Short mmCIF file of C-alpha atoms and ligand atoms in Angstrom, two decimals:
data_model
loop_
_atom_site.label_atom_id
_atom_site.label_comp_id
_atom_site.label_asym_id
_atom_site.label_seq_id
_atom_site.Cartn_x
_atom_site.Cartn_y
_atom_site.Cartn_z
CA MET A 1 26.52 0.88 27.23
CA PRO A 2 23.21 -0.98 26.92
CA VAL A 3 21.84 -1.36 23.35
CA ILE A 4 18.23 -0.45 24.36
CA GLU A 5 17.39 1.65 27.45
CA VAL A 6 13.85 2.60 28.19
CA ASN A 7 13.34 5.16 30.96
CA LYS A 8 9.93 5.98 32.32
CA LEU A 9 8.20 5.31 29.10
CA ASN A 10 4.51 6.44 29.04
CA LYS A 11 2.16 6.32 26.04
CA TRP A 12 -1.55 7.28 25.65
CA TYR A 13 -4.13 6.50 22.92
CA GLY A 14 -6.24 9.50 23.49
CA ASP A 15 -7.25 9.43 27.09
CA PHE A 16 -6.24 5.66 27.44
CA HIS A 17 -2.96 5.18 29.36
CA VAL A 18 -1.56 2.28 27.44
CA LEU A 19 2.09 2.18 28.72
CA LYS A 20 2.90 3.40 32.35
CA ASP A 21 6.38 4.18 33.54
CA ILE A 22 8.11 1.27 31.64
CA ASN A 23 11.74 0.74 32.53
CA GLN A 24 13.97 -1.68 30.78
CA THR A 25 17.63 -2.15 29.97
CA VAL A 26 18.65 -4.61 27.34
CA GLU A 27 22.38 -5.31 26.86
CA LYS A 28 24.02 -6.36 23.66
CA GLY A 29 23.15 -10.08 23.03
CA GLU A 30 20.43 -10.23 25.69
CA VAL A 31 17.15 -11.94 24.98
CA LEU A 32 14.12 -10.39 26.74
CA VAL A 33 10.77 -12.15 26.79
CA ILE A 34 7.67 -10.08 27.04
CA CYS A 35 4.37 -11.84 28.15
CA GLY A 36 1.14 -10.82 29.46
CA PRO A 37 -2.59 -10.97 28.82
CA SER A 38 -4.27 -9.54 25.73
CA GLY A 39 -4.35 -5.76 25.60
CA SER A 40 -1.63 -5.30 28.22
CA GLY A 41 0.46 -3.26 26.01
CA LYS A 42 3.08 -5.69 24.85
CA SER A 43 2.89 -4.84 21.21
CA THR A 44 2.72 -1.24 21.92
CA PHE A 45 5.87 -1.37 23.99
CA ILE A 46 8.03 -3.05 21.37
CA ARG A 47 6.62 -0.98 18.57
CA CYS A 48 7.82 2.11 20.53
CA VAL A 49 11.32 0.73 20.32
CA ASN A 50 11.51 1.28 16.50
CA ARG A 51 9.10 4.18 16.55
CA LEU A 52 6.30 2.47 14.74
CA GLU A 53 4.45 4.01 17.69
CA GLU A 54 5.34 7.44 19.00
CA TYR A 55 5.37 7.94 22.86
CA GLN A 56 4.46 11.06 24.82
CA LYS A 57 6.61 10.79 27.90
CA GLY A 58 9.95 9.23 29.01
CA GLU A 59 12.62 8.13 26.59
CA VAL A 60 13.89 5.04 24.64
CA LEU A 61 17.65 5.15 24.10
CA PHE A 62 19.17 3.03 21.29
CA ASN A 63 23.07 2.95 21.79
CA GLY A 64 22.55 5.94 24.12
CA GLN A 65 20.63 8.14 21.65
CA ASP A 66 17.10 9.15 22.25
CA ILE A 67 15.19 7.75 19.35
CA GLN A 68 12.62 10.50 19.36
CA ALA A 69 15.36 13.16 19.19
CA LYS A 70 14.92 15.49 16.18
CA SER A 71 18.45 14.52 14.86
CA VAL A 72 17.50 10.83 14.53
CA ASN A 73 16.92 9.44 11.15
CA VAL A 74 13.92 7.18 11.75
CA ASN A 75 14.50 5.17 8.61
CA GLN A 76 18.17 4.32 9.74
CA LEU A 77 16.75 3.45 13.20
CA ARG A 78 14.53 0.99 11.64
CA ALA A 79 17.03 -0.42 9.45
CA ASP A 80 19.01 -1.21 12.75
CA ILE A 81 16.12 -2.59 14.55
CA GLY A 82 14.33 -5.37 12.77
CA ILE A 83 10.75 -6.31 13.29
CA VAL A 84 8.74 -9.54 12.82
CA PHE A 85 4.88 -9.46 13.07
CA GLN A 86 2.36 -11.87 14.00
CA GLN A 87 0.80 -11.74 10.58
CA PHE A 88 4.09 -12.05 8.60
CA ASN A 89 3.13 -9.09 6.45
CA LEU A 90 5.06 -10.33 3.46
CA TYR A 91 4.64 -8.23 0.10
CA PRO A 92 2.22 -10.53 -1.71
CA HIS A 93 3.25 -9.07 -5.08
CA LEU A 94 6.97 -9.70 -4.73
CA THR A 95 8.78 -13.10 -4.85
CA VAL A 96 10.36 -14.37 -1.69
CA LEU A 97 13.90 -13.26 -2.74
CA LYS A 98 12.56 -9.69 -3.77
CA ASN A 99 10.73 -9.46 -0.35
CA ILE A 100 14.23 -9.84 1.23
CA THR A 101 16.27 -7.63 -1.19
CA LEU A 102 13.96 -4.66 -1.37
CA ALA A 103 15.21 -2.71 1.75
CA PRO A 104 18.81 -3.47 1.24
CA LEU A 105 18.49 -2.30 -2.30
CA LYS A 106 16.50 0.92 -1.73
CA VAL A 107 17.62 1.99 1.82
CA LYS A 108 21.27 0.71 1.85
CA LYS A 109 21.84 0.90 -1.79
CA THR A 110 23.49 -2.48 -1.88
CA PRO A 111 24.45 -3.68 -5.40
CA ARG A 112 21.78 -6.06 -6.73
CA ASN A 113 24.05 -9.10 -7.11
CA GLN A 114 25.37 -8.52 -3.54
CA ALA A 115 21.83 -8.14 -2.11
CA GLU A 116 20.54 -11.20 -3.92
CA GLU A 117 23.68 -13.17 -2.53
CA ASN A 118 23.08 -12.18 0.85
CA GLY A 119 19.26 -12.81 0.45
CA LEU A 120 19.87 -16.36 -0.71
CA ALA A 121 22.41 -16.98 2.13
CA LEU A 122 19.71 -15.74 4.56
CA LEU A 123 17.15 -18.07 3.10
CA GLU A 124 19.62 -20.93 3.36
CA ARG A 125 19.97 -20.03 7.03
CA VAL A 126 16.28 -20.04 7.74
CA GLY A 127 16.08 -23.34 5.78
CA ILE A 128 14.06 -22.38 2.78
CA HIS A 129 16.68 -21.44 -0.03
CA ASP A 130 14.71 -23.53 -2.55
CA GLN A 131 11.68 -21.22 -2.32
CA ALA A 132 13.51 -18.05 -3.33
CA HIS A 133 11.53 -17.45 -6.57
CA LYS A 134 8.19 -18.38 -5.32
CA TYR A 135 5.39 -15.86 -4.17
CA PRO A 136 4.55 -15.72 -0.52
CA ALA A 137 1.03 -17.06 -1.02
CA GLU A 138 2.69 -20.23 -2.39
CA LEU A 139 4.37 -21.01 0.99
CA SER A 140 3.15 -22.39 4.27
CA GLY A 141 2.57 -20.05 7.34
CA GLY A 142 5.85 -21.34 8.91
CA GLN A 143 7.72 -20.76 5.75
CA GLN A 144 6.26 -17.35 5.29
CA GLN A 145 7.34 -16.30 8.84
CA ARG A 146 10.88 -17.59 8.21
CA VAL A 147 10.88 -15.32 5.15
CA ALA A 148 9.76 -12.42 7.36
CA ILE A 149 12.68 -13.11 9.74
CA ALA A 150 15.17 -13.28 6.77
CA ARG A 151 13.60 -9.98 5.37
CA ALA A 152 14.38 -8.23 8.76
CA LEU A 153 17.77 -9.88 8.89
CA ALA A 154 18.72 -8.63 5.46
CA MET A 155 19.29 -5.14 6.89
CA ARG A 156 21.98 -6.58 9.34
CA PRO A 157 19.95 -5.14 12.39
CA GLN A 158 21.56 -4.83 15.85
CA VAL A 159 18.33 -5.64 17.47
CA MET A 160 15.44 -7.85 16.54
CA LEU A 161 11.94 -7.33 17.63
CA PHE A 162 9.38 -10.15 17.51
CA ASP A 163 5.58 -9.60 18.09
CA GLU A 164 4.04 -12.91 18.69
CA PRO A 165 5.72 -14.47 15.67
CA THR A 166 4.22 -17.95 16.11
CA SER A 167 0.69 -16.97 17.28
CA ALA A 168 -0.79 -17.13 13.83
CA LEU A 169 0.82 -20.59 12.90
CA ASP A 170 -0.63 -24.02 12.92
CA PRO A 171 0.91 -26.03 15.87
CA GLU A 172 3.03 -28.04 13.55
CA MET A 173 4.72 -25.00 12.15
CA ILE A 174 5.61 -23.31 15.35
CA ASN A 175 8.81 -25.13 16.05
CA GLU A 176 10.43 -24.43 12.79
CA VAL A 177 10.07 -20.68 13.45
CA LEU A 178 11.18 -21.05 17.05
CA ASN A 179 14.32 -22.88 16.06
CA VAL A 180 15.31 -20.18 13.75
CA MET A 181 14.70 -17.76 16.63
CA LYS A 182 16.65 -19.90 19.09
CA ASP A 183 19.67 -20.15 16.58
CA LEU A 184 19.56 -16.24 16.45
CA ALA A 185 19.55 -16.00 20.15
CA ARG A 186 22.52 -18.36 20.48
CA GLU A 187 24.52 -16.45 17.67
CA GLY A 188 24.22 -13.37 20.06
CA MET A 189 21.48 -11.28 18.50
CA THR A 190 19.84 -8.87 20.94
CA MET A 191 16.26 -9.79 20.92
CA LEU A 192 12.85 -8.45 22.41
CA CYS A 193 10.33 -11.12 21.87
CA VAL A 194 6.60 -10.90 22.67
CA THR A 195 5.61 -14.53 22.99
CA HIS A 196 3.72 -17.10 25.04
CA GLU A 197 6.02 -19.90 23.91
CA MET A 198 7.40 -20.73 27.37
CA GLY A 199 9.72 -23.41 26.27
CA PHE A 200 11.39 -20.77 24.13
CA ALA A 201 11.61 -18.44 27.01
CA ARG A 202 13.03 -21.09 29.31
CA GLU A 203 15.51 -22.16 26.73
CA VAL A 204 16.97 -18.77 25.54
CA ALA A 205 15.64 -15.83 27.47
CA ASP A 206 17.86 -13.91 29.83
CA ARG A 207 14.95 -12.25 31.39
CA VAL A 208 11.11 -12.70 31.23
CA ILE A 209 8.77 -9.76 31.99
CA PHE A 210 5.22 -9.88 32.64
CA MET A 211 3.02 -6.95 31.72
CA ASP A 212 -0.52 -6.24 32.64
CA SER A 213 -2.47 -3.12 32.00
CA GLY A 214 0.50 -1.25 30.83
CA ILE A 215 2.69 -2.00 33.72
CA ILE A 216 5.62 -4.36 34.17
CA VAL A 217 4.29 -6.41 37.03
CA GLU A 218 7.19 -8.93 37.28
CA GLU A 219 10.69 -9.18 35.94
CA ALA A 220 12.99 -12.16 36.61
CA PRO A 221 15.37 -14.60 34.96
CA PRO A 222 13.32 -17.55 33.36
CA ASP A 223 13.82 -20.13 36.08
CA VAL A 224 12.71 -17.70 38.84
CA PHE A 225 9.98 -16.43 36.63
CA PHE A 226 8.47 -19.84 35.99
CA ASN A 227 9.24 -21.64 39.31
CA ASN A 228 8.95 -18.81 41.87
CA PRO A 229 6.80 -15.95 40.60
CA LYS A 230 6.26 -13.26 43.14
CA HIS A 231 3.08 -11.66 42.14
CA ASP A 232 -0.46 -13.24 42.16
CA ARG A 233 -1.25 -11.80 38.82
CA THR A 234 1.91 -13.53 37.32
CA LYS A 235 0.85 -16.84 39.06
CA ALA A 236 -2.71 -16.75 37.67
CA PHE A 237 -1.41 -15.89 34.20
CA LEU A 238 1.07 -18.70 34.29
CA LYS A 239 -1.45 -21.15 35.46
CA GLU A 240 -3.53 -20.20 32.56
CA ILE A 241 -1.07 -20.70 29.84
CA LEU A 242 1.01 -23.57 30.96
CA MET B 1 -32.71 1.78 -46.10
CA HIS B 2 -29.80 4.09 -47.10
CA TRP B 3 -26.72 2.13 -45.87
CA ASP B 4 -24.92 3.45 -48.95
CA ILE B 5 -24.89 6.89 -47.26
CA VAL B 6 -23.14 5.31 -44.24
CA TRP B 7 -20.67 3.42 -46.44
CA GLN B 8 -19.96 6.73 -48.44
CA ASN B 9 -19.09 8.58 -45.41
CA PHE B 10 -17.48 5.84 -43.41
CA ASP B 11 -13.99 7.31 -43.76
CA TYR B 12 -15.31 10.59 -42.58
CA PHE B 13 -16.67 8.87 -39.53
CA LEU B 14 -13.41 7.13 -38.88
CA TRP B 15 -10.98 10.18 -39.27
CA GLY B 16 -13.01 13.21 -40.49
CA ALA B 17 -11.48 15.13 -43.22
CA PHE B 18 -7.90 13.89 -42.52
CA PRO B 19 -5.36 14.05 -44.06
CA GLN B 20 -6.57 17.07 -46.15
CA GLY B 21 -8.38 18.62 -43.30
CA PRO B 22 -8.18 18.41 -39.41
CA LEU B 23 -8.53 15.10 -37.69
CA GLY B 24 -12.06 14.20 -36.68
CA GLY B 25 -14.45 11.41 -36.31
CA LEU B 26 -13.60 8.34 -34.26
CA ALA B 27 -9.96 8.94 -34.51
CA ALA B 28 -10.54 12.34 -32.64
CA SER B 29 -12.65 10.65 -30.15
CA ILE B 30 -10.01 8.05 -29.41
CA LEU B 31 -7.38 10.77 -29.19
CA LEU B 32 -9.56 12.83 -26.84
CA ALA B 33 -10.22 9.72 -24.69
CA ALA B 34 -6.64 8.45 -24.64
CA LEU B 35 -5.26 11.94 -23.68
CA GLY B 36 -8.18 12.27 -21.08
CA ILE B 37 -7.41 8.94 -19.55
CA PHE B 38 -3.75 9.68 -19.38
CA GLY B 39 -4.32 12.99 -17.70
CA ALA B 40 -7.15 11.81 -15.44
CA PHE B 41 -5.02 9.06 -14.25
CA TRP B 42 -2.14 11.24 -13.17
CA LEU B 43 -4.39 13.95 -11.66
CA GLY B 44 -6.35 11.30 -9.94
CA LEU B 45 -3.22 9.59 -8.46
CA ALA B 46 -2.13 12.92 -7.13
CA ALA B 47 -5.54 13.96 -5.77
CA GLY B 48 -5.97 10.44 -4.10
CA LEU B 49 -2.58 10.55 -2.61
CA MET B 50 -3.01 14.19 -1.39
CA ARG B 51 -6.44 13.07 0.10
CA LEU B 52 -4.44 10.38 2.10
CA SER B 53 -1.91 12.75 3.43
CA LYS B 54 -1.67 13.25 7.27
CA ARG B 55 -0.92 17.00 6.74
CA ILE B 56 -4.38 18.93 6.61
CA TRP B 57 -3.28 21.62 4.13
CA VAL B 58 -2.24 18.81 1.76
CA GLN B 59 -5.65 17.17 2.15
CA ILE B 60 -7.88 20.12 1.94
CA PRO B 61 -7.26 21.16 -1.85
CA SER B 62 -7.97 17.66 -2.68
CA ILE B 63 -11.08 17.20 -0.61
CA VAL B 64 -12.58 20.54 -2.01
CA TYR B 65 -11.61 19.37 -5.58
CA ILE B 66 -13.16 15.84 -5.34
CA GLU B 67 -16.30 17.03 -3.57
CA ILE B 68 -17.08 19.90 -5.90
CA ILE B 69 -16.46 17.98 -8.99
CA ARG B 70 -18.52 14.99 -7.96
CA GLY B 71 -21.48 17.32 -7.51
CA VAL B 72 -21.28 18.89 -10.83
CA PRO B 73 -22.47 17.51 -14.26
CA LEU B 74 -19.65 17.11 -16.83
CA LEU B 75 -21.65 19.22 -19.22
CA MET B 76 -21.44 22.12 -16.79
CA LEU B 77 -17.78 21.70 -16.63
CA ILE B 78 -17.38 21.73 -20.25
CA PHE B 79 -19.32 25.00 -20.61
CA TRP B 80 -17.21 26.56 -17.55
CA PHE B 81 -13.96 25.84 -19.38
CA TYR B 82 -15.49 26.93 -22.69
CA PHE B 83 -16.92 30.22 -21.41
CA LEU B 84 -14.79 31.03 -18.47
CA ALA B 85 -11.38 30.27 -20.04
CA PRO B 86 -11.48 33.59 -22.10
CA VAL B 87 -12.57 35.44 -18.94
CA ILE B 88 -9.61 33.96 -16.95
CA LEU B 89 -6.95 33.47 -19.58
CA GLY B 90 -7.86 36.41 -21.57
CA ARG B 91 -8.13 34.36 -24.82
CA ARG B 92 -10.31 31.45 -26.05
CA LEU B 93 -9.05 27.97 -25.53
CA PRO B 94 -9.49 25.75 -28.67
CA GLU B 95 -12.68 23.54 -28.29
CA PHE B 96 -10.65 20.24 -28.28
CA GLU B 97 -8.46 21.44 -25.26
CA CYS B 98 -11.49 22.76 -23.42
CA ALA B 99 -13.16 19.34 -23.66
CA LEU B 100 -9.91 17.60 -22.82
CA VAL B 101 -9.43 19.69 -19.68
CA ALA B 102 -13.08 19.26 -18.55
CA LEU B 103 -12.77 15.41 -19.18
CA ILE B 104 -9.54 15.24 -17.06
CA VAL B 105 -10.74 17.34 -14.34
CA PHE B 106 -14.06 15.57 -14.18
CA THR B 107 -12.61 11.90 -14.24
CA GLY B 108 -9.67 12.84 -12.17
CA ALA B 109 -11.94 13.46 -9.02
CA TYR B 110 -13.40 9.89 -9.49
CA ILE B 111 -10.05 8.35 -9.93
CA GLY B 112 -8.93 10.26 -6.82
CA GLU B 113 -11.62 8.46 -4.75
CA ILE B 114 -10.80 5.03 -6.26
CA VAL B 115 -6.99 5.62 -5.37
CA ARG B 116 -7.96 6.68 -1.75
CA ALA B 117 -10.28 3.75 -1.28
CA GLY B 118 -7.76 1.27 -2.95
CA VAL B 119 -4.75 2.29 -0.77
CA GLN B 120 -6.84 2.31 2.40
CA SER B 121 -8.24 -1.18 1.71
CA LEU B 122 -4.70 -2.69 1.81
CA PRO B 123 -4.00 -4.19 5.09
CA ARG B 124 -2.10 -1.79 7.48
CA GLY B 125 0.59 -4.50 8.06
CA GLN B 126 1.99 -3.68 4.49
CA MET B 127 3.03 -0.21 5.31
CA GLU B 128 4.14 -1.15 8.66
CA ALA B 129 6.36 -4.04 7.43
CA ALA B 130 7.81 -1.68 4.88
CA ARG B 131 8.65 1.11 7.10
CA GLY B 132 9.86 -1.51 9.64
CA THR B 133 12.65 -2.36 7.39
CA GLY B 134 13.75 1.39 7.01
CA LEU B 135 11.99 2.27 3.73
CA SER B 136 10.80 5.98 3.69
CA HIS B 137 6.99 6.72 3.43
CA ALA B 138 7.52 7.49 -0.31
CA GLN B 139 9.53 4.21 -0.97
CA ALA B 140 6.92 2.24 0.72
CA MET B 141 4.29 3.88 -1.32
CA THR B 142 6.10 3.30 -4.71
CA HIS B 143 7.32 -0.18 -4.10
CA ILE B 144 4.70 -1.87 -1.70
CA ILE B 145 1.46 -0.09 -1.50
CA LEU B 146 0.72 1.43 -5.00
CA PRO B 147 1.76 -1.53 -6.99
CA GLN B 148 -0.80 -3.79 -4.98
CA ALA B 149 -3.44 -1.05 -4.75
CA LEU B 150 -3.25 -0.04 -8.48
CA ARG B 151 -3.67 -3.72 -9.38
CA ASN B 152 -6.76 -3.96 -7.28
CA MET B 153 -8.15 -0.81 -8.72
CA ILE B 154 -7.91 -1.94 -12.43
CA PRO B 155 -11.60 -2.84 -12.72
CA SER B 156 -12.67 0.47 -11.23
CA PHE B 157 -10.31 2.39 -13.40
CA VAL B 158 -11.57 0.74 -16.46
CA ASN B 159 -15.18 1.57 -15.60
CA GLN B 160 -14.13 5.21 -15.18
CA PHE B 161 -12.23 5.02 -18.57
CA VAL B 162 -15.03 3.51 -20.36
CA SER B 163 -17.31 6.23 -19.10
CA LEU B 164 -14.76 8.80 -20.18
CA THR B 165 -14.61 7.32 -23.50
CA LYS B 166 -18.40 7.57 -23.90
CA ASP B 167 -18.44 11.11 -22.33
CA THR B 168 -16.06 12.37 -25.22
CA SER B 169 -19.46 12.46 -27.18
CA LEU B 170 -20.32 15.61 -24.97
CA ALA B 171 -17.56 17.55 -26.63
CA TYR B 172 -19.93 17.82 -29.49
CA ILE B 173 -21.81 20.55 -27.64
CA ILE B 174 -18.93 23.08 -27.96
CA GLY B 175 -18.29 21.93 -31.43
CA VAL B 176 -15.28 19.60 -31.08
CA ASN B 177 -14.82 17.60 -34.28
CA GLU B 178 -15.31 14.25 -33.07
CA LEU B 179 -17.45 11.05 -33.81
CA THR B 180 -20.87 12.48 -32.65
CA LYS B 181 -20.11 15.81 -34.50
CA ALA B 182 -19.26 13.79 -37.61
CA ALA B 183 -22.39 11.97 -37.33
CA THR B 184 -24.61 15.02 -36.90
CA THR B 185 -22.84 16.87 -39.76
CA VAL B 186 -23.41 13.87 -42.20
CA ASN B 187 -26.94 13.58 -40.85
CA ASN B 188 -27.77 17.21 -41.55
CA ARG B 189 -26.35 16.95 -45.09
CA THR B 190 -27.96 13.84 -46.10
CA VAL B 191 -31.17 14.00 -44.05
CA VAL B 192 -32.73 10.67 -44.92
CA ALA B 193 -30.53 8.15 -43.06
CA PRO B 194 -30.52 9.06 -39.41
CA THR B 195 -31.29 5.62 -38.00
CA GLU B 196 -28.36 4.07 -40.19
CA ILE B 197 -25.93 6.67 -39.13
CA PHE B 198 -26.59 6.64 -35.39
CA ILE B 199 -26.68 2.77 -35.41
CA THR B 200 -23.16 2.91 -36.95
CA ILE B 201 -22.01 5.60 -34.46
CA ALA B 202 -23.29 3.59 -31.53
CA LEU B 203 -21.50 0.45 -32.93
CA LEU B 204 -18.27 2.28 -33.32
CA TYR B 205 -18.49 3.66 -29.69
CA PHE B 206 -19.23 0.05 -28.55
CA VAL B 207 -16.35 -1.38 -30.26
CA VAL B 208 -13.92 1.03 -28.57
CA CYS B 209 -15.34 0.42 -25.11
CA TYR B 210 -15.35 -3.31 -25.61
CA VAL B 211 -11.74 -3.43 -26.77
CA LEU B 212 -10.82 -1.31 -23.51
CA THR B 213 -12.68 -3.81 -21.13
CA SER B 214 -11.27 -6.84 -22.70
CA ALA B 215 -7.82 -5.56 -22.74
CA SER B 216 -8.22 -4.74 -19.04
CA ARG B 217 -9.55 -8.17 -18.36
CA ARG B 218 -6.45 -9.67 -20.05
CA MET B 219 -4.23 -7.38 -18.00
CA GLU B 220 -5.92 -8.29 -14.73
CA LYS B 221 -5.47 -11.99 -15.44
CA HIS B 222 -1.88 -11.48 -16.19
CA LEU B 223 -1.16 -9.44 -13.04
CA SER B 224 -2.98 -11.65 -10.64
CA ARG B 225 -0.52 -14.49 -10.55
CA TYR B 226 0.44 -13.75 -6.88
CA GLN B 227 -3.25 -13.83 -5.81
CA ALA B 228 -4.44 -16.71 -7.76
CA ARG B 229 -1.99 -19.32 -6.46
CA GLY B 230 -1.55 -20.58 -3.05
CA ARG B 231 -4.34 -20.54 -0.40
N1 ATP C 301 -4.24 2.48 17.62
C1 ATP C 301 -4.87 2.36 18.65
N2 ATP C 301 -5.68 3.29 19.07
C2 ATP C 301 -6.37 3.09 20.39
N3 ATP C 301 -6.17 2.10 21.17
C3 ATP C 301 -5.24 1.21 20.88
C4 ATP C 301 -4.55 1.21 19.59
N4 ATP C 301 -3.70 0.25 19.55
C5 ATP C 301 -3.91 -0.53 20.70
N5 ATP C 301 -4.81 0.05 21.31
C6 ATP C 301 -5.01 -0.36 22.67
O1 ATP C 301 -4.00 -0.52 23.57
C7 ATP C 301 -4.10 -1.55 24.35
C8 ATP C 301 -2.76 -2.30 24.19
O2 ATP C 301 -2.71 -2.78 22.93
P1 ATP C 301 -1.63 -3.72 22.53
O3 ATP C 301 -1.75 -4.09 21.08
O4 ATP C 301 -0.16 -3.15 22.79
O5 ATP C 301 -1.83 -5.06 23.48
P2 ATP C 301 -1.11 -6.58 23.43
O6 ATP C 301 -0.50 -6.72 24.76
O7 ATP C 301 -0.10 -6.54 22.30
O8 ATP C 301 -2.25 -7.37 23.15
P3 ATP C 301 -2.41 -8.70 22.37
O9 ATP C 301 -1.74 -9.81 23.05
O10 ATP C 301 -3.87 -8.86 22.02
O11 ATP C 301 -1.57 -8.52 21.08
C9 ATP C 301 -5.28 -2.44 24.06
O12 ATP C 301 -6.32 -2.18 24.97
C10 ATP C 301 -5.62 -1.84 22.76
O13 ATP C 301 -7.13 -1.90 22.53
MG1 MG C 302 -0.05 -7.66 20.49
#
């Protein structure tokens, strides 16, 4: 059974049809990269997967279960599907470690010492265990985004969503974040990444999809996508960003 | 000048006839202000959070409350509770309680607006990040949104609390035994020293409000660690 299955997903903001008949199947361990011009609906799409946005038509299945079904506990769903944002969105009033342990403590009721132990291990994994007791504002952008990744991982999610995680970073910090994401991909994490980092897509993506005006225009494995795109719109887009 | 009159009555200004008689003077004013601040904070927090609710029937009572109160002078409220309480409750409310309820209801509406604005001014990403890790709306509010919003609101809160403290003097109108009442009582009895008496009273109000503002400034500084450092 696929981890995520999206069938004929449609979403409107008022009259504005932002997602049009989106279909996608993501198997366990797959890495899906989503690209496309600004306003094409990439963020809206991945935010539908953890119900940060509600959709009006079609369905999103997580482990076979319709996520908008009444019986679904949305908090449990979000604990199982981590998300990382472009703007990091760390909690500025909490230390790095507390940013990470809050959800395990409150949602999973993990004992504090265990939550902190996990948190420190995760910080080690993203390469910043020495910053545990600092506040987010004291870290660089790249470090903050790695904390955000650790915060999502602390819930031991089955799927990770990334919404342009490197777009707000200075160029010299992009790689430290991409490397963490590549490690995750290699360790078998199921990932949906909105990103225009084509090196990342080439290296770890199983599939790349190109969205435009709420439609999935093209979908292909990375080598085909980059070397042999079928659609003119994809070609034009690739020419622009490469 | 008759500063000796002020001096002879100074303890009466500070705490009225206490401990032989009821608490009055500055002590009663401070008690009224402290209870008022406490009540107004919680009422305002509730009103502000209800105002932010997505559910219309939760919103409406708070909108009506806030809008009505903001268009009515505090003195009217004090009279309402004083004259209408017997009609509604069937018995007189003691003056102190009347004034206290009026102060709480009045200031609560302003605190409600401060809370609403403070919560709305936080970046949307904070709520999304919290919900995104599986926290419920209430958990996100308690652990992420309110701690940040309330810190940002401290200066506005203190403005309201200082106003409330000064407004306790209006309780004099319905005969509450507080600082302004103590001043007029002494003035009526002694007659010759109104200037001295009211200068003293003004100074006492000033000192209380000054202590309140400087305490808040210290608290703000203490709480702003996460904002001050870094970029
Ligand atoms: N809350 C909203 N209300 C109304 N319209 C919205 C809302 N959020 C997004 N939109 C619109 O929906 C469209 C898709 O937005 P979305 O954020 O998904 O695009 P995107 O592909 O992620 O773009 P970007 O690369 O700029 O992040 C845009 O035209 C946007 O203006
Ligand atoms: Mg986007």
